[in-house]
């Protein structure tokens, strides 16, 4: 076990049983013309974390940790997209509509791809998920358990939507979760800080958080 300085108290990292989860580092959320942009968000906020997420992925590769990349995506016929999700709000483009990077949040479209700087390598797990949480309607739990994984490091976007939902789902399934603070971002600065605070409050009620430098220092 390796002690990682973290909030609200040190995280006891088990390097033999930890996986890195990189949530939805997709063009659809990070580049202009994607789903995040269509919802009215300033996507440039998310671009700032790309180097940190890439460095975290490098660290995981160096240590041979299991790496899972997720994509929020739907089948081309949208049979896995409930109308309640597709029709929500008054965005000019909805899930499945054609934008400048192809159909929004649809598998195989250019905009649905993970950005080049964080792209999966052969052997890494890629999960297409129709929901915000990574366990809903996926086989990720079985894949993690097959690898003997008990701890998850979280990164990606957005902090209070897909990252928080996935971390809560993981916590309920018995995983110990450490969120890498500077490897996650929200379209709303105050939502990121609120999410970090509520996840780690009450004695790590959902999990821990720490900046990448503290994880790097602990495993160096
Ligand atoms: N809108 C928003 O903040 N996020 C999402 O819709 N999906 C993810 O967080 N991946």
Short mmCIF file of C-alpha atoms and ligand atoms in Angstrom, two decimals:
data_model
loop_
_atom_site.label_atom_id
_atom_site.label_comp_id
_atom_site.label_asym_id
_atom_site.label_seq_id
_atom_site.Cartn_x
_atom_site.Cartn_y
_atom_site.Cartn_z
CA UNK A 1 0.00 0.00 0.00
CA UNK A 2 1.14 3.53 -0.82
CA UNK A 3 -0.13 6.53 1.15
CA UNK A 4 -1.33 9.28 -1.20
CA UNK A 5 -1.86 12.68 0.46
CA UNK A 6 -5.50 13.46 -0.25
CA UNK A 7 -8.67 15.15 0.95
CA UNK A 8 -10.09 14.45 3.49
CA UNK A 9 -7.29 12.08 4.64
CA UNK A 10 -4.62 9.93 2.96
CA UNK A 11 -5.76 7.41 0.34
CA UNK A 12 -4.15 3.97 0.77
CA UNK A 13 -3.36 3.14 -2.86
CA UNK A 14 -3.07 -0.54 -3.75
CA UNK A 15 -1.00 -0.47 -6.96
CA UNK A 16 -1.85 -4.10 -7.78
CA UNK A 17 -5.60 -3.52 -7.74
CA UNK A 18 -6.13 0.01 -9.03
CA UNK A 19 -7.52 1.15 -12.38
CA UNK A 20 -7.62 4.58 -13.98
CA UNK A 21 -11.05 5.67 -15.25
CA UNK A 22 -10.99 8.47 -17.82
CA UNK A 23 -14.51 9.77 -18.29
CA UNK A 24 -15.73 11.10 -21.66
CA UNK A 25 -12.68 13.04 -22.93
CA UNK A 26 -14.55 13.34 -26.23
CA UNK A 27 -14.61 15.95 -28.93
CA UNK A 28 -18.38 16.17 -28.29
CA UNK A 29 -17.71 17.79 -24.90
CA UNK A 30 -14.36 19.52 -25.45
CA UNK A 31 -14.47 21.01 -28.95
CA UNK A 32 -16.73 23.66 -30.48
CA UNK A 33 -19.58 22.18 -32.50
CA UNK A 34 -20.20 19.20 -30.22
CA UNK A 35 -22.89 18.25 -27.73
CA UNK A 36 -21.50 20.39 -24.89
CA UNK A 37 -21.39 23.42 -27.15
CA UNK A 38 -24.96 22.74 -28.37
CA UNK A 39 -26.10 22.87 -24.74
CA UNK A 40 -24.76 26.42 -24.55
CA UNK A 41 -21.52 25.74 -22.67
CA UNK A 42 -18.09 27.37 -22.99
CA UNK A 43 -16.04 24.31 -23.98
CA UNK A 44 -12.69 26.11 -23.66
CA UNK A 45 -12.83 25.61 -19.87
CA UNK A 46 -12.46 21.87 -20.44
CA UNK A 47 -9.52 22.19 -22.83
CA UNK A 48 -7.29 23.45 -20.01
CA UNK A 49 -7.08 20.03 -18.32
CA UNK A 50 -6.00 18.08 -21.42
CA UNK A 51 -2.24 18.09 -20.54
CA UNK A 52 -2.96 16.94 -16.98
CA UNK A 53 -5.26 14.12 -18.10
CA UNK A 54 -2.63 13.05 -20.65
CA UNK A 55 0.06 13.06 -17.91
CA UNK A 56 -2.18 10.96 -15.65
CA UNK A 57 -2.74 8.44 -18.46
CA UNK A 58 1.06 8.34 -18.95
CA UNK A 59 1.54 7.65 -15.24
CA UNK A 60 -0.96 4.78 -15.37
CA UNK A 61 0.74 3.32 -18.45
CA UNK A 62 4.16 3.58 -16.76
CA UNK A 63 2.88 1.63 -13.76
CA UNK A 64 0.92 -0.89 -15.83
CA UNK A 65 -2.42 0.01 -14.24
CA UNK A 66 -5.62 -1.03 -15.99
CA UNK A 67 -6.98 1.94 -17.95
CA UNK A 68 -10.65 2.41 -18.83
CA UNK A 69 -11.77 5.15 -21.22
CA UNK A 70 -15.48 5.92 -21.40
CA UNK A 71 -17.53 7.62 -24.10
CA UNK A 72 -21.06 8.93 -23.67
CA UNK A 73 -22.61 7.64 -26.85
CA UNK A 74 -25.69 6.17 -28.43
CA UNK A 75 -26.41 3.63 -31.15
CA UNK A 76 -27.06 5.16 -34.59
CA UNK A 77 -30.76 4.21 -34.35
CA UNK A 78 -30.92 5.91 -30.90
CA UNK A 79 -32.68 2.83 -29.49
CA UNK A 80 -30.59 3.29 -26.32
CA UNK A 81 -31.46 6.97 -25.95
CA UNK A 82 -34.68 7.53 -23.99
CA UNK A 83 -36.88 10.30 -25.41
CA UNK A 84 -36.69 11.90 -21.96
CA UNK A 85 -32.95 12.39 -22.61
CA UNK A 86 -33.12 13.29 -26.30
CA UNK A 87 -35.94 15.79 -26.00
CA UNK A 88 -34.76 17.54 -22.81
CA UNK A 89 -34.34 21.30 -23.04
CA UNK A 90 -34.38 23.60 -26.03
CA UNK A 91 -30.88 23.16 -27.51
CA UNK A 92 -30.62 24.03 -31.23
CA UNK A 93 -29.17 20.55 -31.87
CA UNK A 94 -30.20 17.40 -30.03
CA UNK A 95 -28.59 13.98 -29.57
CA UNK A 96 -28.60 12.30 -32.99
CA UNK A 97 -28.84 15.56 -34.95
CA UNK A 98 -26.10 16.35 -37.46
CA UNK A 99 -23.58 18.98 -36.35
CA UNK A 100 -20.22 20.06 -37.77
CA UNK A 101 -18.55 16.96 -36.25
CA UNK A 102 -21.28 14.54 -37.30
CA UNK A 103 -24.32 13.34 -35.36
CA UNK A 104 -24.18 14.44 -31.71
CA UNK A 105 -23.29 11.70 -29.20
CA UNK A 106 -23.66 8.92 -31.80
CA UNK A 107 -21.17 6.05 -31.89
CA UNK A 108 -18.66 6.19 -34.73
CA UNK A 109 -19.21 9.88 -35.54
CA UNK A 110 -16.10 12.13 -35.60
CA UNK A 111 -17.35 14.20 -32.67
CA UNK A 112 -17.90 11.14 -30.52
CA UNK A 113 -14.21 10.19 -30.63
CA UNK A 114 -11.89 10.64 -27.68
CA UNK A 115 -9.55 13.60 -28.30
CA UNK A 116 -6.19 12.67 -29.78
CA UNK A 117 -4.12 13.69 -26.72
CA UNK A 118 -6.04 11.23 -24.53
CA UNK A 119 -6.68 8.51 -27.12
CA UNK A 120 -6.84 4.89 -25.91
CA UNK A 121 -3.98 2.55 -26.81
CA UNK A 122 -4.45 -1.10 -27.82
CA UNK A 123 -5.18 -3.21 -24.74
CA UNK A 124 -6.94 -0.43 -22.86
CA UNK A 125 -10.64 -0.81 -22.12
CA UNK A 126 -13.10 1.45 -23.95
CA UNK A 127 -16.68 1.62 -22.67
CA UNK A 128 -19.56 3.15 -24.61
CA UNK A 129 -22.18 4.25 -22.11
CA UNK A 130 -25.66 5.56 -22.89
CA UNK A 131 -26.04 7.24 -19.50
CA UNK A 132 -24.10 9.70 -17.41
CA UNK A 133 -22.87 6.97 -15.07
CA UNK A 134 -20.42 4.38 -16.40
CA UNK A 135 -22.10 1.38 -14.75
CA UNK A 136 -25.57 1.93 -16.22
CA UNK A 137 -26.15 -0.46 -19.17
CA UNK A 138 -22.47 -1.40 -19.53
CA UNK A 139 -20.33 -4.39 -18.56
CA UNK A 140 -17.60 -2.31 -16.92
CA UNK A 141 -18.18 -3.77 -13.45
CA UNK A 142 -17.61 -7.31 -14.72
CA UNK A 143 -14.49 -6.23 -16.62
CA UNK A 144 -13.03 -4.48 -13.57
CA UNK A 145 -13.78 -7.44 -11.31
CA UNK A 146 -12.21 -9.82 -13.84
CA UNK A 147 -9.02 -7.77 -13.45
CA UNK A 148 -9.28 -7.91 -9.64
CA UNK A 149 -9.74 -4.14 -9.41
CA UNK A 150 -10.87 -2.71 -6.06
CA UNK A 151 -9.78 0.93 -6.39
CA UNK A 152 -10.52 3.52 -9.07
CA UNK A 153 -8.73 6.75 -9.95
CA UNK A 154 -11.11 9.16 -11.68
CA UNK A 155 -10.44 11.84 -14.30
CA UNK A 156 -12.35 13.45 -17.15
CA UNK A 157 -15.43 15.55 -17.82
CA UNK A 158 -17.61 16.91 -16.54
CA UNK A 159 -16.92 16.85 -12.82
CA UNK A 160 -20.46 17.15 -11.53
CA UNK A 161 -22.21 15.23 -14.30
CA UNK A 162 -20.58 12.07 -15.68
CA UNK A 163 -17.60 11.97 -13.32
CA UNK A 164 -19.63 12.46 -10.16
CA UNK A 165 -22.38 10.06 -11.29
CA UNK A 166 -19.80 7.36 -12.14
CA UNK A 167 -17.93 7.86 -8.87
CA UNK A 168 -21.13 7.53 -6.86
CA UNK A 169 -22.09 4.36 -8.77
CA UNK A 170 -18.60 2.95 -8.13
CA UNK A 171 -18.70 3.80 -4.43
CA UNK A 172 -22.01 1.95 -4.05
CA UNK A 173 -20.44 -1.08 -5.75
CA UNK A 174 -17.62 -1.22 -3.20
CA UNK A 175 -14.78 0.49 -5.06
CA UNK A 176 -12.54 2.98 -3.26
CA UNK A 177 -12.45 6.09 -5.43
CA UNK A 178 -9.82 8.84 -5.74
CA UNK A 179 -10.68 11.81 -7.97
CA UNK A 180 -7.72 13.63 -9.52
CA UNK A 181 -8.69 17.25 -8.96
CA UNK A 182 -6.74 18.91 -11.79
CA UNK A 183 -7.62 16.14 -14.26
CA UNK A 184 -11.33 16.90 -14.14
CA UNK A 185 -13.30 20.01 -15.11
CA UNK A 186 -16.78 21.41 -15.34
CA UNK A 187 -18.35 24.04 -17.59
CA UNK A 188 -19.13 25.78 -14.27
CA UNK A 189 -16.25 26.56 -11.87
CA UNK A 190 -18.55 26.63 -8.85
CA UNK A 191 -20.02 23.21 -9.72
CA UNK A 192 -16.53 21.66 -9.82
CA UNK A 193 -15.62 23.00 -6.38
CA UNK A 194 -19.02 22.04 -4.96
CA UNK A 195 -18.73 18.51 -6.39
CA UNK A 196 -15.25 18.03 -4.92
CA UNK A 197 -16.47 19.28 -1.55
CA UNK A 198 -19.58 17.07 -1.41
CA UNK A 199 -17.81 13.92 -2.64
CA UNK A 200 -15.10 14.16 0.03
CA UNK A 201 -17.20 15.51 2.93
CA UNK A 202 -18.37 13.44 5.90
CA UNK A 203 -15.15 11.40 6.03
CA UNK A 204 -14.92 10.62 2.29
CA UNK A 205 -18.61 9.74 2.01
CA UNK A 206 -18.15 9.04 -1.73
CA UNK A 207 -14.35 9.14 -1.99
CA UNK A 208 -11.12 11.10 -1.91
CA UNK A 209 -9.56 13.81 -4.06
CA UNK A 210 -5.99 14.92 -4.72
CA UNK A 211 -4.02 16.82 -7.36
CA UNK A 212 -1.97 14.78 -9.85
CA UNK A 213 1.34 15.97 -8.35
CA UNK A 214 0.54 14.29 -5.04
CA UNK A 215 -0.28 11.00 -6.75
CA UNK A 216 2.91 11.25 -8.81
CA UNK A 217 4.98 11.98 -5.69
CA UNK A 218 3.44 9.05 -3.81
CA UNK A 219 4.18 6.45 -6.49
CA UNK A 220 7.58 7.85 -7.55
N1 LIG B 1 -23.46 18.40 -19.87
C1 LIG B 1 -22.48 17.97 -19.10
O1 LIG B 1 -21.94 18.70 -18.26
N2 LIG B 1 -22.03 16.69 -19.21
C2 LIG B 1 -22.56 15.69 -19.96
O2 LIG B 1 -23.64 15.81 -20.55
N3 LIG B 1 -21.86 14.54 -20.04
C3 LIG B 1 -20.67 14.31 -19.33
O3 LIG B 1 -20.44 14.92 -18.29
N4 LIG B 1 -19.82 13.46 -19.87
#
